[in-house]
mmCIF file of C-alpha atoms in Angstrom:
data_model
loop_
_atom_site.group_PDB
_atom_site.id
_atom_site.type_symbol
_atom_site.label_atom_id
_atom_site.label_comp_id
_atom_site.label_asym_id
_atom_site.label_seq_id
_atom_site.Cartn_x
_atom_site.Cartn_y
_atom_site.Cartn_z
ATOM 1 C CA MET A 1 17.403 -11.529 -24.099
ATOM 2 C CA PRO A 2 13.988 -10.048 -23.669
ATOM 3 C CA SER A 3 11.620 -11.229 -26.578
ATOM 4 C CA ARG A 4 10.001 -9.657 -29.075
ATOM 5 C CA PRO A 5 6.104 -10.208 -29.270
ATOM 6 C CA VAL A 6 4.958 -12.852 -32.014
ATOM 7 C CA ASN A 7 1.254 -14.075 -31.775
ATOM 8 C CA LEU A 8 0.575 -13.093 -28.421
ATOM 9 C CA SER A 9 -2.068 -14.856 -26.567
ATOM 10 C CA THR A 10 -3.307 -15.125 -23.103
ATOM 11 C CA ASP A 11 -0.964 -18.091 -22.290
ATOM 12 C CA ASN A 12 2.072 -17.194 -23.984
ATOM 13 C CA ILE A 13 2.507 -13.554 -22.326
ATOM 14 C CA LYS A 14 2.939 -14.753 -18.702
ATOM 15 C CA ASP A 15 6.395 -14.015 -17.526
ATOM 16 C CA ARG A 16 7.917 -12.354 -20.483
ATOM 17 C CA ILE A 17 9.598 -9.066 -20.975
ATOM 18 C CA LEU A 18 8.256 -7.847 -24.144
ATOM 19 C CA GLN A 19 10.775 -5.173 -25.716
ATOM 20 C CA GLY A 20 9.693 -2.733 -27.907
ATOM 21 C CA ASP A 21 7.437 0.474 -28.029
ATOM 22 C CA CYS A 22 4.657 0.377 -25.395
ATOM 23 C CA LEU A 23 1.729 1.285 -27.443
ATOM 24 C CA ASP A 24 2.746 -1.270 -30.160
ATOM 25 C CA ILE A 25 3.117 -4.179 -27.857
ATOM 26 C CA LEU A 26 0.080 -3.269 -25.942
ATOM 27 C CA ARG A 27 -2.200 -3.165 -28.916
ATOM 28 C CA GLN A 28 -1.023 -6.666 -29.653
ATOM 29 C CA LEU A 29 -2.131 -8.037 -25.905
ATOM 30 C CA PRO A 30 -5.198 -10.112 -25.852
ATOM 31 C CA ASP A 31 -8.532 -8.641 -24.588
ATOM 32 C CA ALA A 32 -9.259 -9.275 -20.807
ATOM 33 C CA SER A 33 -5.843 -11.177 -20.400
ATOM 34 C CA VAL A 34 -4.494 -9.433 -17.240
ATOM 35 C CA ASP A 35 -5.723 -9.135 -13.539
ATOM 36 C CA LEU A 36 -3.700 -5.810 -12.639
ATOM 37 C CA VAL A 37 -1.950 -3.281 -14.055
ATOM 38 C CA PHE A 38 0.654 -1.303 -12.332
ATOM 39 C CA ALA A 39 2.156 1.653 -14.186
ATOM 40 C CA ASP A 40 4.895 3.905 -13.914
ATOM 41 C CA PRO A 41 5.052 6.051 -16.812
ATOM 42 C CA PRO A 42 7.089 9.035 -17.807
ATOM 43 C CA TYR A 43 6.537 12.004 -15.559
ATOM 44 C CA ASN A 44 6.991 14.509 -17.851
ATOM 45 C CA LEU A 45 8.995 16.477 -15.353
ATOM 46 C CA GLN A 46 9.740 19.628 -17.447
ATOM 47 C CA LEU A 47 13.262 19.941 -15.991
ATOM 48 C CA GLN A 48 15.116 23.309 -17.302
ATOM 49 C CA GLY A 49 18.874 23.620 -16.706
ATOM 50 C CA SER A 50 21.117 21.340 -14.558
ATOM 51 C CA LEU A 51 20.558 21.117 -10.577
ATOM 52 C CA HIS A 52 23.532 21.339 -8.327
ATOM 53 C CA ARG A 53 23.997 20.702 -4.727
ATOM 54 C CA PRO A 54 25.586 23.196 -2.276
ATOM 55 C CA ASP A 55 29.005 21.554 -2.778
ATOM 56 C CA ASN A 56 28.400 22.330 -6.640
ATOM 57 C CA SER A 57 28.066 18.769 -7.489
ATOM 58 C CA MET A 58 25.455 17.776 -10.117
ATOM 59 C CA VAL A 59 22.498 16.206 -9.087
ATOM 60 C CA ASP A 60 21.595 13.123 -11.214
ATOM 61 C CA ALA A 61 18.073 14.271 -12.374
ATOM 62 C CA VAL A 62 15.879 12.538 -14.820
ATOM 63 C CA ASP A 63 16.684 14.199 -18.339
ATOM 64 C CA ASP A 64 16.137 11.072 -20.542
ATOM 65 C CA ALA A 65 14.593 11.466 -23.831
ATOM 66 C CA TRP A 66 11.623 9.004 -22.823
ATOM 67 C CA ASP A 67 10.459 11.724 -20.323
ATOM 68 C CA GLN A 68 10.352 14.571 -22.747
ATOM 69 C CA PHE A 69 7.313 15.530 -24.565
ATOM 70 C CA ASP A 70 6.799 18.538 -26.724
ATOM 71 C CA SER A 71 3.632 19.693 -24.993
ATOM 72 C CA PHE A 72 1.216 19.018 -22.367
ATOM 73 C CA ALA A 73 -1.320 18.025 -25.055
ATOM 74 C CA ALA A 74 1.294 15.565 -26.677
ATOM 75 C CA TYR A 75 1.600 14.020 -23.308
ATOM 76 C CA ASP A 76 -2.092 13.708 -22.517
ATOM 77 C CA THR A 77 -2.257 12.111 -26.037
ATOM 78 C CA PHE A 78 -0.009 9.759 -25.079
ATOM 79 C CA SER A 79 -1.302 8.933 -21.598
ATOM 80 C CA ARG A 80 -4.963 8.362 -22.816
ATOM 81 C CA ALA A 81 -3.688 5.826 -25.204
ATOM 82 C CA TRP A 82 -1.751 3.435 -22.998
ATOM 83 C CA LEU A 83 -4.403 4.098 -20.543
ATOM 84 C CA ALA A 84 -7.400 2.824 -23.047
ATOM 85 C CA GLU A 85 -4.890 -0.099 -24.217
ATOM 86 C CA CYS A 86 -4.635 -0.925 -20.546
ATOM 87 C CA ARG A 87 -8.284 -0.984 -19.683
ATOM 88 C CA ARG A 88 -9.017 -3.254 -22.906
ATOM 89 C CA VAL A 89 -6.536 -5.823 -21.547
ATOM 90 C CA LEU A 90 -7.917 -5.721 -18.107
ATOM 91 C CA LYS A 91 -10.261 -8.495 -16.891
ATOM 92 C CA PRO A 92 -13.709 -7.297 -16.093
ATOM 93 C CA ASN A 93 -12.768 -7.172 -12.444
ATOM 94 C CA GLY A 94 -9.252 -5.827 -12.756
ATOM 95 C CA ALA A 95 -8.012 -3.010 -11.567
ATOM 96 C CA ILE A 96 -4.757 -0.466 -12.403
ATOM 97 C CA TRP A 97 -2.235 1.269 -10.225
ATOM 98 C CA VAL A 98 -0.824 4.577 -11.574
ATOM 99 C CA ILE A 99 2.140 6.263 -9.759
ATOM 100 C CA GLY A 100 3.358 9.953 -10.431
ATOM 101 C CA SER A 101 4.265 13.072 -9.095
ATOM 102 C CA TYR A 102 2.601 16.708 -9.137
ATOM 103 C CA HIS A 103 4.139 16.948 -12.507
ATOM 104 C CA ASN A 104 1.681 14.450 -14.030
ATOM 105 C CA ILE A 105 -0.811 12.842 -11.532
ATOM 106 C CA PHE A 106 -3.686 15.134 -12.107
ATOM 107 C CA ARG A 107 -3.405 14.933 -15.655
ATOM 108 C CA LEU A 108 -3.356 10.924 -15.459
ATOM 109 C CA GLY A 109 -6.610 11.182 -12.948
ATOM 110 C CA THR A 110 -8.462 13.144 -15.211
ATOM 111 C CA ALA A 111 -7.702 10.632 -17.976
ATOM 112 C CA LEU A 112 -8.537 7.538 -16.033
ATOM 113 C CA GLN A 113 -11.735 9.178 -15.191
ATOM 114 C CA ASP A 114 -12.597 10.436 -18.657
ATOM 115 C CA LEU A 115 -11.722 6.616 -19.978
ATOM 116 C CA GLY A 116 -14.363 5.087 -17.571
ATOM 117 C CA TYR A 117 -11.996 3.780 -14.858
ATOM 118 C CA TRP A 118 -13.553 4.009 -11.485
ATOM 119 C CA MET A 119 -11.585 5.577 -8.787
ATOM 120 C CA LEU A 120 -10.921 3.752 -5.404
ATOM 121 C CA ASN A 121 -8.296 5.325 -3.502
ATOM 122 C CA ASP A 122 -5.297 7.877 -4.034
ATOM 123 C CA VAL A 123 -2.445 6.625 -1.879
ATOM 124 C CA ILE A 124 0.592 8.725 -0.806
ATOM 125 C CA TRP A 125 4.071 7.420 -0.688
ATOM 126 C CA ARG A 126 5.731 9.289 1.656
ATOM 127 C CA LYS A 127 9.441 8.906 1.260
ATOM 128 C CA ASN A 128 11.391 8.946 4.561
ATOM 129 C CA ASN A 129 14.778 9.646 2.761
ATOM 130 C CA PRO A 130 13.473 12.297 -0.114
ATOM 131 C CA MET A 131 16.156 14.266 -2.003
ATOM 132 C CA PRO A 132 16.397 17.900 -0.262
ATOM 133 C CA ASN A 133 15.160 21.035 -2.298
ATOM 134 C CA PHE A 134 18.664 22.383 -2.994
ATOM 135 C CA ARG A 135 17.590 25.741 -4.193
ATOM 136 C CA GLY A 136 15.382 26.117 -1.283
ATOM 137 C CA LYS A 137 12.576 27.602 -3.545
ATOM 138 C CA ARG A 138 10.009 25.024 -2.785
ATOM 139 C CA PHE A 139 8.816 22.600 -0.103
ATOM 140 C CA THR A 140 11.140 19.342 -0.138
ATOM 141 C CA ASN A 141 9.284 17.075 -2.347
ATOM 142 C CA ALA A 142 8.943 14.084 -0.181
ATOM 143 C CA HIS A 143 6.126 12.002 -1.451
ATOM 144 C CA GLU A 144 4.640 10.773 -4.616
ATOM 145 C CA THR A 145 0.803 9.740 -5.364
ATOM 146 C CA LEU A 146 -0.423 6.327 -6.447
ATOM 147 C CA ILE A 147 -4.012 6.107 -7.978
ATOM 148 C CA TRP A 148 -6.083 2.975 -7.788
ATOM 149 C CA ALA A 149 -8.831 2.516 -9.956
ATOM 150 C CA ALA A 150 -11.273 -0.398 -11.129
ATOM 151 C CA LYS A 151 -11.848 -0.988 -14.676
ATOM 152 C CA ASP A 152 -15.363 0.331 -14.386
ATOM 153 C CA LYS A 153 -18.025 1.057 -11.653
ATOM 154 C CA ALA A 154 -19.417 -2.312 -11.819
ATOM 155 C CA SER A 155 -15.895 -4.299 -11.446
ATOM 156 C CA LYS A 156 -15.656 -6.629 -8.486
ATOM 157 C CA TYR A 157 -12.085 -5.769 -7.814
ATOM 158 C CA ARG A 158 -9.570 -7.610 -5.336
ATOM 159 C CA PHE A 159 -8.984 -5.874 -2.144
ATOM 160 C CA ASN A 160 -7.315 -8.085 0.414
ATOM 161 C CA TYR A 161 -8.407 -5.998 3.231
ATOM 162 C CA ASP A 162 -7.898 -8.583 5.944
ATOM 163 C CA ALA A 163 -4.335 -9.355 4.625
ATOM 164 C CA MET A 164 -3.570 -5.536 4.765
ATOM 165 C CA LYS A 165 -4.962 -5.584 8.345
ATOM 166 C CA ILE A 166 -2.903 -8.160 9.588
ATOM 167 C CA PHE A 167 0.100 -7.061 7.726
ATOM 168 C CA ASN A 168 -0.343 -3.697 9.598
ATOM 169 C CA ASP A 169 -0.459 -5.323 13.282
ATOM 170 C CA ASP A 170 -4.257 -5.635 13.154
ATOM 171 C CA ILE A 171 -4.920 -2.139 12.203
ATOM 172 C CA GLN A 172 -6.650 -0.874 8.940
ATOM 173 C CA MET A 173 -4.198 -0.066 6.335
ATOM 174 C CA ARG A 174 -4.033 3.659 5.876
ATOM 175 C CA SER A 175 -3.562 5.530 2.236
ATOM 176 C CA ASP A 176 -0.415 7.143 3.648
ATOM 177 C CA TRP A 177 2.352 4.688 3.103
ATOM 178 C CA MET A 178 6.121 5.693 4.730
ATOM 179 C CA LEU A 179 8.719 3.610 2.657
ATOM 180 C CA PRO A 180 12.195 4.516 1.626
ATOM 181 C CA LEU A 181 13.555 5.111 -1.801
ATOM 182 C CA CYS A 182 14.999 2.522 -3.398
ATOM 183 C CA THR A 183 18.785 2.593 -2.335
ATOM 184 C CA GLY A 184 21.727 0.282 -1.539
ATOM 185 C CA GLY A 185 22.039 -3.235 -2.843
ATOM 186 C CA GLU A 186 18.534 -3.282 -4.016
ATOM 187 C CA ARG A 187 19.488 -0.554 -6.631
ATOM 188 C CA LEU A 188 20.803 -1.603 -10.083
ATOM 189 C CA THR A 189 23.990 -0.085 -11.229
ATOM 190 C CA ASN A 190 26.111 0.017 -14.506
ATOM 191 C CA THR A 191 29.710 -0.671 -15.035
ATOM 192 C CA GLU A 192 30.516 2.598 -13.641
ATOM 193 C CA GLY A 193 28.726 1.751 -10.442
ATOM 194 C CA ASN A 194 26.085 4.434 -11.165
ATOM 195 C CA LYS A 195 22.372 3.860 -10.935
ATOM 196 C CA LEU A 196 21.304 2.121 -13.996
ATOM 197 C CA HIS A 197 17.612 3.689 -14.235
ATOM 198 C CA PRO A 198 16.971 6.998 -12.518
ATOM 199 C CA THR A 199 13.419 6.092 -11.387
ATOM 200 C CA GLN A 200 13.539 2.585 -9.948
ATOM 201 C CA LYS A 201 10.971 2.006 -7.335
ATOM 202 C CA PRO A 202 11.705 0.033 -4.262
ATOM 203 C CA GLU A 203 10.355 -3.616 -4.087
ATOM 204 C CA ALA A 204 8.729 -2.700 -0.597
ATOM 205 C CA LEU A 205 6.360 -0.480 -2.757
ATOM 206 C CA LEU A 206 5.367 -3.079 -5.214
ATOM 207 C CA TYR A 207 5.148 -5.727 -2.397
ATOM 208 C CA ARG A 208 2.443 -3.979 -0.745
ATOM 209 C CA VAL A 209 0.413 -3.211 -3.874
ATOM 210 C CA LEU A 210 0.585 -6.971 -5.027
ATOM 211 C CA MET A 211 -0.246 -8.300 -1.528
ATOM 212 C CA ALA A 212 -3.298 -5.786 -1.415
ATOM 213 C CA CYS A 213 -4.873 -6.519 -4.806
ATOM 214 C CA THR A 214 -3.657 -10.059 -6.070
ATOM 215 C CA GLN A 215 -3.564 -13.833 -5.087
ATOM 216 C CA PRO A 216 -1.173 -16.626 -6.658
ATOM 217 C CA GLY A 217 -1.553 -17.166 -10.144
ATOM 218 C CA ASP A 218 -2.745 -13.608 -11.115
ATOM 219 C CA VAL A 219 -1.061 -11.745 -14.037
ATOM 220 C CA VAL A 220 0.121 -8.374 -13.336
ATOM 221 C CA LEU A 221 1.249 -5.974 -16.323
ATOM 222 C CA ASP A 222 3.818 -3.385 -16.129
ATOM 223 C CA PRO A 223 3.689 -1.428 -19.506
ATOM 224 C CA PHE A 224 6.762 0.709 -18.416
ATOM 225 C CA PHE A 225 8.702 -2.239 -17.016
ATOM 226 C CA GLY A 226 12.180 -0.629 -16.527
ATOM 227 C CA THR A 227 14.449 -2.662 -14.499
ATOM 228 C CA GLY A 228 11.900 -4.982 -13.655
ATOM 229 C CA THR A 229 10.629 -4.366 -10.032
ATOM 230 C CA THR A 230 7.101 -5.522 -10.602
ATOM 231 C CA GLY A 231 8.177 -8.651 -12.331
ATOM 232 C CA ALA A 232 10.573 -9.404 -9.303
ATOM 233 C CA VAL A 233 8.019 -8.964 -6.537
ATOM 234 C CA ALA A 234 5.388 -10.706 -8.690
ATOM 235 C CA LYS A 235 7.775 -13.970 -9.119
ATOM 236 C CA GLN A 236 8.847 -13.829 -5.371
ATOM 237 C CA LEU A 237 5.003 -14.020 -4.417
ATOM 238 C CA GLY A 238 3.889 -16.728 -7.141
ATOM 239 C CA ARG A 239 2.254 -14.094 -9.287
ATOM 240 C CA HIS A 240 2.907 -13.682 -13.077
ATOM 241 C CA PHE A 241 4.083 -10.598 -14.801
ATOM 242 C CA VAL A 242 4.182 -9.255 -18.154
ATOM 243 C CA GLY A 243 6.638 -6.415 -18.875
ATOM 244 C CA ILE A 244 6.766 -4.085 -21.784
ATOM 245 C CA GLU A 245 10.081 -2.161 -22.415
ATOM 246 C CA GLN A 246 11.804 -0.350 -25.096
ATOM 247 C CA ASP A 247 15.144 -0.016 -23.714
ATOM 248 C CA LYS A 248 17.399 -2.737 -24.429
ATOM 249 C CA THR A 249 19.704 -2.024 -21.520
ATOM 250 C CA TYR A 250 17.074 -1.793 -19.281
ATOM 251 C CA ALA A 251 15.197 -4.919 -20.511
ATOM 252 C CA ALA A 252 18.439 -7.162 -20.256
ATOM 253 C CA ALA A 253 18.915 -5.875 -16.820
ATOM 254 C CA ALA A 254 15.567 -6.830 -15.687
ATOM 255 C CA LYS A 255 15.709 -10.165 -17.268
ATOM 256 C CA ALA A 256 18.787 -10.940 -15.451
ATOM 257 C CA ARG A 257 17.354 -9.907 -12.093
ATOM 258 C CA ILE A 258 14.044 -11.944 -12.492
ATOM 259 C CA ASP A 259 16.040 -15.023 -13.690
ATOM 260 C CA ALA A 260 17.874 -14.946 -10.211
ATOM 261 C CA ILE A 261 14.593 -15.247 -8.319
ATOM 262 C CA ALA A 262 12.788 -18.333 -7.248
ATOM 263 C CA PHE A 263 9.114 -18.501 -8.118
ATOM 264 C CA GLY A 264 6.968 -18.372 -5.100
ATOM 265 C CA ASN A 265 5.466 -21.945 -5.592
ATOM 266 C CA ASP A 266 3.891 -22.554 -2.290
ATOM 267 C CA THR A 267 0.484 -21.247 -2.869
ATOM 268 C CA GLU A 268 -0.599 -21.466 0.729
ATOM 269 C CA LEU A 269 2.069 -19.242 2.026
ATOM 270 C CA MET A 270 2.076 -16.913 -0.925
ATOM 271 C CA LYS A 271 -1.703 -16.205 -0.826
ATOM 272 C CA ALA A 272 -3.338 -13.227 0.844
ATOM 273 C CA THR A 273 -5.554 -13.791 3.770
ATOM 274 C CA THR A 274 -9.051 -13.576 3.119
ATOM 275 C CA GLY A 275 -12.353 -12.802 5.351
ATOM 276 C CA LYS A 276 -15.588 -14.102 5.675
ATOM 277 C CA ARG A 277 -16.906 -11.573 3.123
ATOM 278 C CA GLU A 278 -15.056 -13.503 0.221
ATOM 279 C CA GLU A 279 -16.009 -17.008 0.973
ATOM 280 C CA ALA A 280 -18.634 -18.975 -1.071
ATOM 281 C CA ARG A 281 -22.115 -18.017 -0.210
ATOM 282 C CA ILE A 282 -23.844 -21.428 1.099
ATOM 283 C CA PRO A 283 -27.862 -21.709 1.201
ATOM 284 C CA PHE A 284 -28.885 -23.845 3.736
ATOM 285 C CA GLY A 285 -30.890 -26.077 1.795
ATOM 286 C CA TRP A 286 -27.731 -27.423 -0.034
ATOM 287 C CA LEU A 287 -26.815 -29.192 3.291
ATOM 288 C CA LEU A 288 -29.919 -31.256 2.838
ATOM 289 C CA GLU A 289 -28.983 -31.736 -1.012
ATOM 290 C CA HIS A 290 -25.679 -33.458 0.079
ATOM 291 C CA GLY A 291 -26.670 -35.334 3.111
ATOM 292 C CA LEU A 292 -24.818 -33.216 5.535
ATOM 293 C CA ILE A 293 -28.352 -32.859 7.521
ATOM 294 C CA LYS A 294 -31.784 -34.355 6.901
ATOM 295 C CA ALA A 295 -35.402 -33.459 7.211
ATOM 296 C CA GLY A 296 -36.465 -33.918 10.888
ATOM 297 C CA THR A 297 -33.093 -33.103 12.603
ATOM 298 C CA GLU A 298 -33.608 -31.140 15.759
ATOM 299 C CA LEU A 299 -31.899 -27.774 16.148
ATOM 300 C CA SER A 300 -31.627 -25.660 19.244
ATOM 301 C CA ASP A 301 -29.932 -22.727 20.424
ATOM 302 C CA HIS A 302 -26.496 -22.747 22.468
ATOM 303 C CA THR A 303 -28.659 -22.705 25.727
ATOM 304 C CA ASN A 304 -31.316 -25.077 24.555
ATOM 305 C CA LYS A 305 -34.004 -22.772 25.273
ATOM 306 C CA PHE A 306 -35.380 -22.824 21.779
ATOM 307 C CA THR A 307 -35.603 -25.880 19.697
ATOM 308 C CA ALA A 308 -36.918 -26.222 15.761
ATOM 309 C CA LYS A 309 -37.086 -29.043 13.360
ATOM 310 C CA VAL A 310 -35.538 -29.009 9.596
ATOM 311 C CA GLY A 311 -38.047 -28.989 6.983
ATOM 312 C CA ALA A 312 -37.168 -30.766 3.542
ATOM 313 C CA ASP A 313 -37.151 -27.350 1.763
ATOM 314 C CA GLY A 314 -34.580 -26.151 4.363
ATOM 315 C CA SER A 315 -37.097 -24.298 6.434
ATOM 316 C CA LEU A 316 -37.375 -24.757 10.458
ATOM 317 C CA ILE A 317 -40.384 -25.009 12.162
ATOM 318 C CA ALA A 318 -40.567 -23.970 15.755
ATOM 319 C CA ALA A 319 -43.227 -23.743 18.382
ATOM 320 C CA ALA A 320 -44.512 -20.486 19.262
ATOM 321 C CA ALA A 321 -46.479 -18.839 22.064
ATOM 322 C CA LEU A 322 -50.199 -20.320 22.283
ATOM 323 C CA GLY A 323 -49.313 -23.743 20.691
ATOM 324 C CA GLU A 324 -48.740 -22.003 17.368
ATOM 325 C CA SER A 325 -45.986 -22.855 15.041
ATOM 326 C CA ILE A 326 -43.875 -20.483 12.949
ATOM 327 C CA ARG A 327 -41.937 -21.575 9.902
ATOM 328 C CA GLY A 328 -38.998 -19.836 7.929
ATOM 329 C CA SER A 329 -35.242 -19.805 7.286
ATOM 330 C CA ILE A 330 -32.891 -20.635 9.773
ATOM 331 C CA HIS A 331 -32.148 -16.460 10.113
ATOM 332 C CA LYS A 332 -36.030 -15.658 10.366
ATOM 333 C CA VAL A 333 -37.241 -18.197 12.896
ATOM 334 C CA GLY A 334 -34.106 -17.271 15.206
ATOM 335 C CA ALA A 335 -34.645 -13.641 15.041
ATOM 336 C CA THR A 336 -38.396 -14.373 15.696
ATOM 337 C CA LEU A 337 -38.122 -16.500 18.597
ATOM 338 C CA GLN A 338 -35.850 -14.043 20.023
ATOM 339 C CA GLY A 339 -37.755 -11.099 19.287
ATOM 340 C CA ALA A 340 -34.707 -9.490 17.542
ATOM 341 C CA PRO A 341 -34.551 -7.546 14.124
ATOM 342 C CA SER A 342 -32.188 -9.945 12.849
ATOM 343 C CA CYS A 343 -30.341 -13.183 13.536
ATOM 344 C CA ASN A 344 -27.334 -15.077 11.962
ATOM 345 C CA GLY A 345 -28.972 -18.576 11.848
ATOM 346 C CA TRP A 346 -25.388 -20.162 10.989
ATOM 347 C CA THR A 347 -24.253 -19.395 14.389
ATOM 348 C CA TYR A 348 -27.362 -19.205 16.469
ATOM 349 C CA TRP A 349 -28.602 -22.840 15.795
ATOM 350 C CA HIS A 350 -26.729 -25.684 16.888
ATOM 351 C CA TYR A 351 -26.825 -29.447 15.986
ATOM 352 C CA LYS A 352 -25.907 -32.632 17.876
ATOM 353 C CA GLU A 353 -22.741 -34.769 16.893
ATOM 354 C CA ASN A 354 -21.745 -37.708 18.995
ATOM 355 C CA GLY A 355 -23.223 -36.369 22.033
ATOM 356 C CA ARG A 356 -22.172 -32.557 21.549
ATOM 357 C CA ARG A 357 -23.484 -29.609 20.138
ATOM 358 C CA PHE A 358 -21.971 -27.652 17.209
ATOM 359 C CA PRO A 359 -23.260 -24.523 15.279
ATOM 360 C CA LEU A 360 -24.575 -25.121 11.872
ATOM 361 C CA ASP A 361 -21.338 -23.053 10.693
ATOM 362 C CA LYS A 362 -19.524 -25.920 10.958
ATOM 363 C CA LEU A 363 -21.643 -27.676 8.421
ATOM 364 C CA ARG A 364 -21.569 -24.878 6.219
ATOM 365 C CA GLN A 365 -17.614 -25.014 6.290
ATOM 366 C CA LYS A 366 -17.720 -28.568 5.268
ATOM 367 C CA MET A 367 -20.206 -27.595 2.412
ATOM 368 C CA ARG A 368 -17.714 -24.891 0.968
ATOM 369 C CA GLU A 369 -15.160 -27.660 0.772
ATOM 370 C CA VAL A 370 -17.556 -29.279 -1.518
ATOM 371 C CA VAL A 371 -18.048 -26.206 -3.567
ATOM 372 C CA THR A 372 -14.307 -25.524 -3.834
ATOM 373 C CA ALA A 373 -13.836 -29.127 -5.060
ATOM 374 C CA GLN A 374 -12.083 -30.149 -2.107
ATOM 375 C CA PRO A 375 -14.264 -33.028 -0.325
ATOM 376 C CA ALA A 376 -11.351 -34.648 1.211
ATOM 377 C CA THR A 377 -12.902 -34.445 4.650
ATOM 378 C CA ILE A 378 -16.384 -35.730 3.429
ATOM 379 C CA THR A 379 -16.078 -39.514 2.708
ATOM 380 C CA GLY A 380 -19.880 -39.731 1.827
ATOM 381 C CA PRO A 381 -23.355 -38.564 2.703
ATOM 382 C CA GLN A 382 -23.342 -37.900 6.462
ATOM 383 C CA THR A 383 -26.414 -37.119 8.483
ATOM 384 C CA TYR A 384 -26.207 -35.475 12.332
ATOM 385 C CA GLN A 385 -29.216 -35.863 14.862
#
């Protein structure tokens, strides 16, 4: 069975379903202990009366006690309380996703901003199989809204831009997502064959959120765990989850569901593709310190039109017009020689190795392996002429 919280710490909250009141358990979680929050809170639908289809069959609407509040003020108080606790448990560079409908998403957006979260996007989940509007008095409600926000304005939140672009056939991922409702074999049912939870989200939605904003090993908190979609997808992708659920039936179903899933252990396969913007910054001088290049090495552009020598301080010295010389960074000297406003010295300048010329960027990549504690390709100091 799901566990009740006891002496919660950063280490022992991972991959657990904590059964109990959302606010009570959130207050026990350690500060700065999770990387991402995905929250699917009560929508406060304010339903009045039963809803029937044209054939007079009743629609299975969300009329559970957990979705009912005495007033908007009561809903706002509850929302601000759990959002404040989520912000506390987020790491400094963490972020939150909150999903809702027109009934509650605007109130949640106000609360997020008032509490200090920094808005990043609102994403429209457009359902390609929405429930019709049976009464014919409004538009068919065919979408829900997700708000993505960083913990605060200064947060260096994760966004796997390159992964999302690859995911979308090399086109930038847009903020409108066409995905179906949770149906078929994915939908959990009770012993009578009816849907177990009225608002179970499709795994495809969580898959996209987690691929966009996490990497293997990250911890994702879902304070309204329900039947465990967040945990199921997190485990598949090699991420860790923390689920909070007050309903024993939902919690038990979520545990059984997640226990049947293998953890995504292959980090290389599970990680999201990253671009150059996320690579470690390498100053040129580090190459000299680690013996990857030495003072006096001659560099040239790929056409061999310009040459320069490496100084011991990481500067380049190159001949200029009228017998003068110029000295500066690999970028500044490259730009000056070309009469250009800027220059990427890593790709402009080339060194010679075994009779062939290679851009300095090759050595920068070797240096990155040192920085990330993966020096397997470097067997000792090497110098290139």
